[in-house]
Short mmCIF file of C-alpha atoms and ligand atoms in Angstrom, two decimals:
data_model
loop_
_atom_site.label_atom_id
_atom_site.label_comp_id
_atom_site.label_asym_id
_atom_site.label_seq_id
_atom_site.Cartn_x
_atom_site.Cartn_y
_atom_site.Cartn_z
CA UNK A 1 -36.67 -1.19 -9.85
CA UNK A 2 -34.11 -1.63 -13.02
CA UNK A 3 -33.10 1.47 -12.49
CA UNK A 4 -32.32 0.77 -8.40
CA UNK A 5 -30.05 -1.99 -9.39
CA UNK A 6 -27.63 -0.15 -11.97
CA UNK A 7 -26.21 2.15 -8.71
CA UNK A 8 -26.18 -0.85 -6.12
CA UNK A 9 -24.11 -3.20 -9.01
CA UNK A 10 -21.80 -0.31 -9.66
CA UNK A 11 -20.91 -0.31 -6.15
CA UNK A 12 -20.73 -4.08 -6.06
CA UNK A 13 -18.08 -3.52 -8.32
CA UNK A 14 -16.25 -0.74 -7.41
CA UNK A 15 -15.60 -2.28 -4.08
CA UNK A 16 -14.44 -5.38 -5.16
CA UNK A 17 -12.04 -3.54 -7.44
CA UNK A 18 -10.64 -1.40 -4.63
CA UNK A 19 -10.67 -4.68 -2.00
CA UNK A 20 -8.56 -6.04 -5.58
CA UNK A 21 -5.84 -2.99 -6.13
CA UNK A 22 -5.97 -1.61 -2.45
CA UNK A 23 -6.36 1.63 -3.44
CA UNK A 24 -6.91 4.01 -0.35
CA UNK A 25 -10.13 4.40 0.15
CA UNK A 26 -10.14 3.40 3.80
CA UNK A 27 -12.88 5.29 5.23
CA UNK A 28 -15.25 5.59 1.51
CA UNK A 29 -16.71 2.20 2.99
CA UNK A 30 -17.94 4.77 6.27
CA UNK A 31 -19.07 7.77 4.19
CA UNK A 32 -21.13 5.58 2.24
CA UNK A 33 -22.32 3.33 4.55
CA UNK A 34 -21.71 0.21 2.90
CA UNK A 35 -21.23 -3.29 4.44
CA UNK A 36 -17.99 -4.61 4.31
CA UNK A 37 -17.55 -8.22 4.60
CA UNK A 38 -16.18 -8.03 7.85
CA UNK A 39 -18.30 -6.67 10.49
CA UNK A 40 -17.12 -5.00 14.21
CA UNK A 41 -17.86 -7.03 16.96
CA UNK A 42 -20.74 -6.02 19.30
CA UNK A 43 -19.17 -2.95 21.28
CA UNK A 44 -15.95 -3.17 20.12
CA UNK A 45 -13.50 -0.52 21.64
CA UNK A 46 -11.10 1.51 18.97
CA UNK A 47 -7.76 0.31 18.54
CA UNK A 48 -5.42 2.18 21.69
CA UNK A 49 -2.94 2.99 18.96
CA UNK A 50 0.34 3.26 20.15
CA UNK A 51 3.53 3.79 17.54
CA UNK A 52 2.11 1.02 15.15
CA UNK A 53 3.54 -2.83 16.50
CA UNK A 54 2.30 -5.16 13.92
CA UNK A 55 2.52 -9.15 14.57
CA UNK A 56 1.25 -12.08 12.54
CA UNK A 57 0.69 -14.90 14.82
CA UNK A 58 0.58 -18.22 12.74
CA UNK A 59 -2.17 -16.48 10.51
CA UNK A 60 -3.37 -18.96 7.77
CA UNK A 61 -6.36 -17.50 5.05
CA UNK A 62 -7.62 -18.71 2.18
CA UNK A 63 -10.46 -16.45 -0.10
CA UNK A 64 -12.36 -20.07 -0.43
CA UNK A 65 -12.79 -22.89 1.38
CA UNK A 66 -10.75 -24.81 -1.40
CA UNK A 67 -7.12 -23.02 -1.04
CA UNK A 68 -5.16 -21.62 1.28
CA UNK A 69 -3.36 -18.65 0.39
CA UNK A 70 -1.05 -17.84 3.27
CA UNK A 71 0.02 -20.98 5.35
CA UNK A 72 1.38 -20.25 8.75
CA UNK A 73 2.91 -17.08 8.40
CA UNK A 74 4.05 -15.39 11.60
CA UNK A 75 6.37 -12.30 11.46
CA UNK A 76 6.65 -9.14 13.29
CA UNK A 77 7.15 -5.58 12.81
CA UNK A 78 8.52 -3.60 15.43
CA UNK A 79 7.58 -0.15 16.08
CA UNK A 80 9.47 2.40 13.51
CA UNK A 81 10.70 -0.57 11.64
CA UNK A 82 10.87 -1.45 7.59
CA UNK A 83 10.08 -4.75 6.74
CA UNK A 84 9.65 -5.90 3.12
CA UNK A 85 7.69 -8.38 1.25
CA UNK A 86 9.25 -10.35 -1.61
CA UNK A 87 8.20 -12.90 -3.68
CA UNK A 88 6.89 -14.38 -7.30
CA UNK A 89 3.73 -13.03 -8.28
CA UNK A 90 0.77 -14.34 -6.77
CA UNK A 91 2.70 -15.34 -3.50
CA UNK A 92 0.46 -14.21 -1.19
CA UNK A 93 1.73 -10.32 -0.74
CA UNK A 94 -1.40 -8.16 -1.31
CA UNK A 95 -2.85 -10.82 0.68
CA UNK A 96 -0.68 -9.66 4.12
CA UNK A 97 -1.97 -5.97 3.22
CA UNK A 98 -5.32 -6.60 3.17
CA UNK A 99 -5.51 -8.59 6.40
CA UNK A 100 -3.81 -6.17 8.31
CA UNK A 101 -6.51 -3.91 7.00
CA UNK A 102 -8.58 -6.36 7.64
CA UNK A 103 -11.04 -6.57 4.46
CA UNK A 104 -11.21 -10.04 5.54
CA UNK A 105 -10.56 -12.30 8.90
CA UNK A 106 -7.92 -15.25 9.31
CA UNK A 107 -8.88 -18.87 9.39
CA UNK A 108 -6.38 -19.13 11.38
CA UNK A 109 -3.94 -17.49 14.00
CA UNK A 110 -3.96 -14.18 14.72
CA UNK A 111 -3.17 -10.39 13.06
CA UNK A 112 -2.18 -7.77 15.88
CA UNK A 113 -1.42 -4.31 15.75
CA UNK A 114 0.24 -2.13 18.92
CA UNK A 115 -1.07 -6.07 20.98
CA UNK A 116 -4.47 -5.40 20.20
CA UNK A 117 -6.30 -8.50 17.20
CA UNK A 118 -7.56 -6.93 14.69
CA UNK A 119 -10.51 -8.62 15.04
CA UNK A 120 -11.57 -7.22 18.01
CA UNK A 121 -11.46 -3.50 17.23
CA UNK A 122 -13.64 -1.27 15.18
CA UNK A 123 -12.60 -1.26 11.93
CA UNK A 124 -13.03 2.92 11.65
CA UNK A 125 -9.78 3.00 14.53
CA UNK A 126 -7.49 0.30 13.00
CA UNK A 127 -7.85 1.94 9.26
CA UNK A 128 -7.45 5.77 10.86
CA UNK A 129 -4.10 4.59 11.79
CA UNK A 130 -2.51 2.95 8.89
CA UNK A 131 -2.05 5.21 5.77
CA UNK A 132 -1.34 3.14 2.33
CA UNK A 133 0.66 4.50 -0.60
CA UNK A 134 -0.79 2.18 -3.30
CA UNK A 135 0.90 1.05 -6.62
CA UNK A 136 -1.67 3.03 -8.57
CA UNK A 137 -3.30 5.49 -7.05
CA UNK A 138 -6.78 6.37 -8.31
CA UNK A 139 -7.56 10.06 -7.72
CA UNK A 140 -11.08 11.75 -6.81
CA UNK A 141 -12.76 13.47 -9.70
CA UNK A 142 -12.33 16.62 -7.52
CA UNK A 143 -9.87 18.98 -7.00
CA UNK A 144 -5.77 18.53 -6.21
CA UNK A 145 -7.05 20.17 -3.02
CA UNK A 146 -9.45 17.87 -1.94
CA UNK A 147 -7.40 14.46 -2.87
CA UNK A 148 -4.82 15.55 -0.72
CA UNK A 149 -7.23 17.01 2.05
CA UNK A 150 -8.75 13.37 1.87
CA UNK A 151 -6.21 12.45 4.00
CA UNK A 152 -7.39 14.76 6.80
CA UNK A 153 -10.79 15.84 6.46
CA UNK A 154 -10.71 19.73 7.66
CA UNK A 155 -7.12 20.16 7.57
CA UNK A 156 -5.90 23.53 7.08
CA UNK A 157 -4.49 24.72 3.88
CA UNK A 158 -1.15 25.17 5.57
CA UNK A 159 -1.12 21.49 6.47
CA UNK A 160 -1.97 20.82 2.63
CA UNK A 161 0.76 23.01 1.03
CA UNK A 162 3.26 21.77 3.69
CA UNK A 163 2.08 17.89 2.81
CA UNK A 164 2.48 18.37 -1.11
CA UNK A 165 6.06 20.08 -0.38
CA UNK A 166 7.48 17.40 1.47
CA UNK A 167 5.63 14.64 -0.89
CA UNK A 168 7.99 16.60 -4.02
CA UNK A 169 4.80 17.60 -5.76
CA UNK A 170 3.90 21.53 -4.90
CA UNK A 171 6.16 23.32 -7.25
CA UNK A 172 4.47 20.71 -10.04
CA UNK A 173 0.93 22.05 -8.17
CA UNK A 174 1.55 25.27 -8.79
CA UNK A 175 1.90 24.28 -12.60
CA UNK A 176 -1.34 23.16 -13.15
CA UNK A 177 -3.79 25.94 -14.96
CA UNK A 178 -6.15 26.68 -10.85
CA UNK A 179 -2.81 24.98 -9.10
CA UNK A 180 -4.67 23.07 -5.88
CA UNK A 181 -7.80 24.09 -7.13
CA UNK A 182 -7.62 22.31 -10.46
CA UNK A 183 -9.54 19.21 -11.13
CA UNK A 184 -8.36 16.14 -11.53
CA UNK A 185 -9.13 12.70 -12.53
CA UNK A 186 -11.08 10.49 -15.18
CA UNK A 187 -12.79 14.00 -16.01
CA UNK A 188 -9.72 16.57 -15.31
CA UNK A 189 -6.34 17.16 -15.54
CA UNK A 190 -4.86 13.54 -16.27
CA UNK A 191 -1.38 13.21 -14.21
CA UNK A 192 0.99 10.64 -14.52
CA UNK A 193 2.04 7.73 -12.59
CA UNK A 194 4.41 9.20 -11.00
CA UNK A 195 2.09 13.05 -9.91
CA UNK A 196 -0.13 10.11 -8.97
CA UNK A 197 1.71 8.89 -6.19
CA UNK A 198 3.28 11.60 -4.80
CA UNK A 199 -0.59 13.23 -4.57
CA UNK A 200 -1.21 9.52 -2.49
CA UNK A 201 2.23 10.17 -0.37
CA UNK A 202 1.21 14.15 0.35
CA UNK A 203 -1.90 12.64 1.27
CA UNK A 204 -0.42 9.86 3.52
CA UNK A 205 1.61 12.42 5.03
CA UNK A 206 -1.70 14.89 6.31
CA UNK A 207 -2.89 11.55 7.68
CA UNK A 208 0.16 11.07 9.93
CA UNK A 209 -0.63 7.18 10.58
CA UNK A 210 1.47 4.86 12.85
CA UNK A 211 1.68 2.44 10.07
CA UNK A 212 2.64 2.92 6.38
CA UNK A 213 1.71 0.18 3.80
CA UNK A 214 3.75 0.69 0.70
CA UNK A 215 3.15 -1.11 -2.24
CA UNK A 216 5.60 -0.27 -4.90
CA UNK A 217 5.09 0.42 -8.11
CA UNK A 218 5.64 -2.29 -10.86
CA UNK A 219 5.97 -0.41 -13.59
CA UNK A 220 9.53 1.48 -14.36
CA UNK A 221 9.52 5.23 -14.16
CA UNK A 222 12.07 7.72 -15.60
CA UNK A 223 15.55 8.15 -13.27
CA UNK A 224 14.52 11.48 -12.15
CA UNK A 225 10.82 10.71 -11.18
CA UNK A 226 12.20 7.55 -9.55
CA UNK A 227 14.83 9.46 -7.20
CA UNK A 228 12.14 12.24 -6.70
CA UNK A 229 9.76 9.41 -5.60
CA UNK A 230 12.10 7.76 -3.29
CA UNK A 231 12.92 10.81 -1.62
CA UNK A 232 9.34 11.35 -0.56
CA UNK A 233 8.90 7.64 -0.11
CA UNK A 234 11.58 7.77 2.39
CA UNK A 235 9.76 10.86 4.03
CA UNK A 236 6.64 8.88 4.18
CA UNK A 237 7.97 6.53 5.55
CA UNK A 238 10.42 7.89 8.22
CA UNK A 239 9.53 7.49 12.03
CA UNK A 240 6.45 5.05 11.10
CA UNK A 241 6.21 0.79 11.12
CA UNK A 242 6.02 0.26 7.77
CA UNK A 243 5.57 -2.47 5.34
CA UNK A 244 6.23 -2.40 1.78
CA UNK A 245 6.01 -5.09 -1.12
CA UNK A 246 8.86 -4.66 -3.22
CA UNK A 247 9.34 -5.27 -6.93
CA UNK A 248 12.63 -3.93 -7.19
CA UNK A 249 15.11 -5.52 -4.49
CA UNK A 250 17.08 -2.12 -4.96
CA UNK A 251 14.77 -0.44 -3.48
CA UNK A 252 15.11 -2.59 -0.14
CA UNK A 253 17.96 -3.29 0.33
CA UNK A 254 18.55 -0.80 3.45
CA UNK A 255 14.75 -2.94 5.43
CA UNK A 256 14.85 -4.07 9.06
CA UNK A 257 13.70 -7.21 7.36
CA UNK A 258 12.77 -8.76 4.16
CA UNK A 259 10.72 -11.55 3.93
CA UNK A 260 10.79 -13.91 1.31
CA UNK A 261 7.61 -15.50 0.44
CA UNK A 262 6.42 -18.20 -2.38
CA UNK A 263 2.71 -20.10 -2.59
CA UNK A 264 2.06 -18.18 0.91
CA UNK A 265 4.55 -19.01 3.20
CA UNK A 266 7.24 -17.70 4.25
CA UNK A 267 10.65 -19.10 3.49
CA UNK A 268 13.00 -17.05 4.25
CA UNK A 269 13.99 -13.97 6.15
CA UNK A 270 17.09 -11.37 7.21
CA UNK A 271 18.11 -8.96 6.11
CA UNK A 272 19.60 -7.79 2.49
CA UNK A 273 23.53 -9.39 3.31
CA UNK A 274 22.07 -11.93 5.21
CA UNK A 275 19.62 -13.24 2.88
CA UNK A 276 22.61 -12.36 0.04
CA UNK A 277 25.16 -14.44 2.00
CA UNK A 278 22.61 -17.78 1.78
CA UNK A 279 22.66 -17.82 -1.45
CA UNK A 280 19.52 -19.10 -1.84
CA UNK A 281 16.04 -17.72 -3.33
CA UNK A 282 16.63 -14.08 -2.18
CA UNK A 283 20.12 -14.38 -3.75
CA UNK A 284 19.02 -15.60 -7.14
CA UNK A 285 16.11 -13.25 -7.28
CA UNK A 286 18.78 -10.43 -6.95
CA UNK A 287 21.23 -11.86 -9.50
CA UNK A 288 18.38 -12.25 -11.88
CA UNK A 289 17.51 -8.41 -11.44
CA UNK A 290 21.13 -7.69 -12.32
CA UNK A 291 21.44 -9.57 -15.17
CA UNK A 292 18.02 -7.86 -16.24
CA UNK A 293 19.05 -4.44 -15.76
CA UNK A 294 22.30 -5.05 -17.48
CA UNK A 295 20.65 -6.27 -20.70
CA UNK A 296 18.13 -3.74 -20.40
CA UNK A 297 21.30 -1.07 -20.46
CA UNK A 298 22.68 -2.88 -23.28
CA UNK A 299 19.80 -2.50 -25.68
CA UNK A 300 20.02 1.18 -24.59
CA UNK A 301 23.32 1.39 -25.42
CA UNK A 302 24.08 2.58 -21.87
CA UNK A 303 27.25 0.07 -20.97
CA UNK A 304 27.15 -2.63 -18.67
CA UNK A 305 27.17 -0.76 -15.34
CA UNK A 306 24.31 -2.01 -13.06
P1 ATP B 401 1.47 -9.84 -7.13
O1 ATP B 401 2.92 -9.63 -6.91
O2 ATP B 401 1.17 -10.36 -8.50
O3 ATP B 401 0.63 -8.66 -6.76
P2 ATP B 401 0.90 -11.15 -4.59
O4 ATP B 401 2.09 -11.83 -4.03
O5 ATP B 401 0.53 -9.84 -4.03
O6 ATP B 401 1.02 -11.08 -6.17
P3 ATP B 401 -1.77 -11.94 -3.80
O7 ATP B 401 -2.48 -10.87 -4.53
O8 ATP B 401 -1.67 -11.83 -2.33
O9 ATP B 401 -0.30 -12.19 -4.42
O10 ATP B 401 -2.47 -13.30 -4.20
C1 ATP B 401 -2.17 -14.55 -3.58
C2 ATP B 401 -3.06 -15.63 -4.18
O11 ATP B 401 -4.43 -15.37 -3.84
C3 ATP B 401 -3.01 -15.71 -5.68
O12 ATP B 401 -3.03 -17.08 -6.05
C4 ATP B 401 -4.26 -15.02 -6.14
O13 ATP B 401 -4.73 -15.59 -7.33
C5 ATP B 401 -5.23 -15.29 -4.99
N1 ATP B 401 -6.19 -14.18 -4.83
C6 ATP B 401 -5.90 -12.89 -4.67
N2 ATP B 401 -7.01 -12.14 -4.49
C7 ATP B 401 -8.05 -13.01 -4.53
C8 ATP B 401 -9.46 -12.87 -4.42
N3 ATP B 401 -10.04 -11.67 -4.20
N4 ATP B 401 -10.21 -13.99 -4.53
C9 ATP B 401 -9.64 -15.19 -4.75
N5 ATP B 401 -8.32 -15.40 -4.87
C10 ATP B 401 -7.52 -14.33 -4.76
#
């Protein structure tokens, strides 16, 4: 019986830490049969995906019955659109992410993709048609192969090689000592933050979703990995609805829309020289990464050129 319970509380945890740092494990829930908190209702249909229309429609959620984490917060995004999510930490972000992924259901309002609630698909559908591109990517203990295959069980190794090129990462493949068939992982070839991603955005890119969650990565990486990593970001992201949460403002300036949230709502919105010429939040969010960058250059001794 003891030994029963060490497997079953592993998994206990292991979930809650991918519900926590939305890593992309959309369809492990599936493969391993595990509940979810959120169940599909009695013969739902799949989602009738179309090119990816998300709305929020007043949506309120709290995790407990003590605090409400978003309050209110209606936006949309159309079709082939950008729209960014800004705010302090603990605004209420992630939170957006997850619903639209729906680990867990409103208390209020209403999340909608291509018209359709969330709610009233099967879950299997909705998550086969948004790919994420988390902020830390936690690979398979498997080969290069098969965390980029994940993205497209069966896919032929054509589809593979052609994913990794445009994701900026096959040349770096072909490094490694068995190139896609080395392992990697806790137990193989460790890769840095920035291999990391670009396996996630080869991998988003075999998937070929409508919708593209992006959630950028806090910590800094070199200048060259950086413009490597927005190239295939951009790539990733081209042609699909897409919503990313932004640490760096510089990386947004060019959204449909950035929204502006603090303690979960949503208070303001425009774009970059909109939300610039209000001078408000937005604005001194941006002059305060400008002033940080600059001193950062200083201490390198690289001149004040932002
Ligand atoms: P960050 O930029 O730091 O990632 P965020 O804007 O993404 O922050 P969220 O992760 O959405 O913020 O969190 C919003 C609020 O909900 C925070 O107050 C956080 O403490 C709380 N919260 C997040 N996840 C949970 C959870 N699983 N259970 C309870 N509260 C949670």
């Amino acid at each position: 019986i003891i030994q029963l319970y060490v497997p079953l509380n592993w998994f206990g945890t292991y979930y809650r830490a991918i519900q926590k740092n939305f890593v992309d494990m959309e369809n492990m829930f599936d493969l391993m049969g595990v509940d979810s908190d959120v169940k599909d209702a009695p013969g739902a249909p799949d989602l009738m995906a179309r090119r990816g229309g998300i709305e929020f429609k007043h949506v309120s959620f709290g995790y407990g019955p003590e605090r409400l984490v978003l309050k209110n917060v209606s936006f949309k995004v159309p079709p082939g659109t950008t729209v960014a999510l800004v705010g302090p930490s603990g605004s209420g972000k992630s939170t957006i992410m997850r619903l639209l992924f729906r680990f867990y259901d409103v208390n209020e309002g209403a999340v909608l993709v291509d018209g359709q609630d969330v709610r009233t698909v099967t879950q299997s559908s909705l998550r086969a048609n948004i790919g994420v591109v988390p902020q830390d990517t936690v690979l398979f203990n498997n080969t290069v192969r098969y965390n980029i295959q994940y993205g497209r069980q069966g896919a032929p190794a054509a589809d593979i090689i052609s994913a990794a090129k445009n994701a900026d990462i096959h040349d770096k493949i072909l490094t490694f000592p068995d190139a896609y068939d080395t392992q990697v992982g806790e137990r193989g070839l460790r890769l840095s933050g920035g291999e990391k991603q670009r396996i996630a955005i080869a991998r988003t890119i075999l998937k070929d979703p409508a919708i593209v969650l992006l959630d950028e990565a806090t910590s800094a990486l070199d200048t060259n990995t950086e413009r490597n990593i927005q190239a295939a970001l951009a790539r990733v992201c081209a042609n699909r609805t897409t919503l990313i949460i932004a640490h760096r403002l510089s990386t947004i300036i060019h959204a449909d829309e950035i929204l502006v949230l603090k303690d979960g709502e949503i208070i303001e919105r425009g774009n970059h020289e909109a939300l610039l010429a209000q001078g408000s939040f937005y604005a001194s969010m941006w002059q305060q990464q400008l002033e940080n960058r600059n001193s950062a250059n200083q201490e390198n001794g690289e001149g004040n050129n932002a």
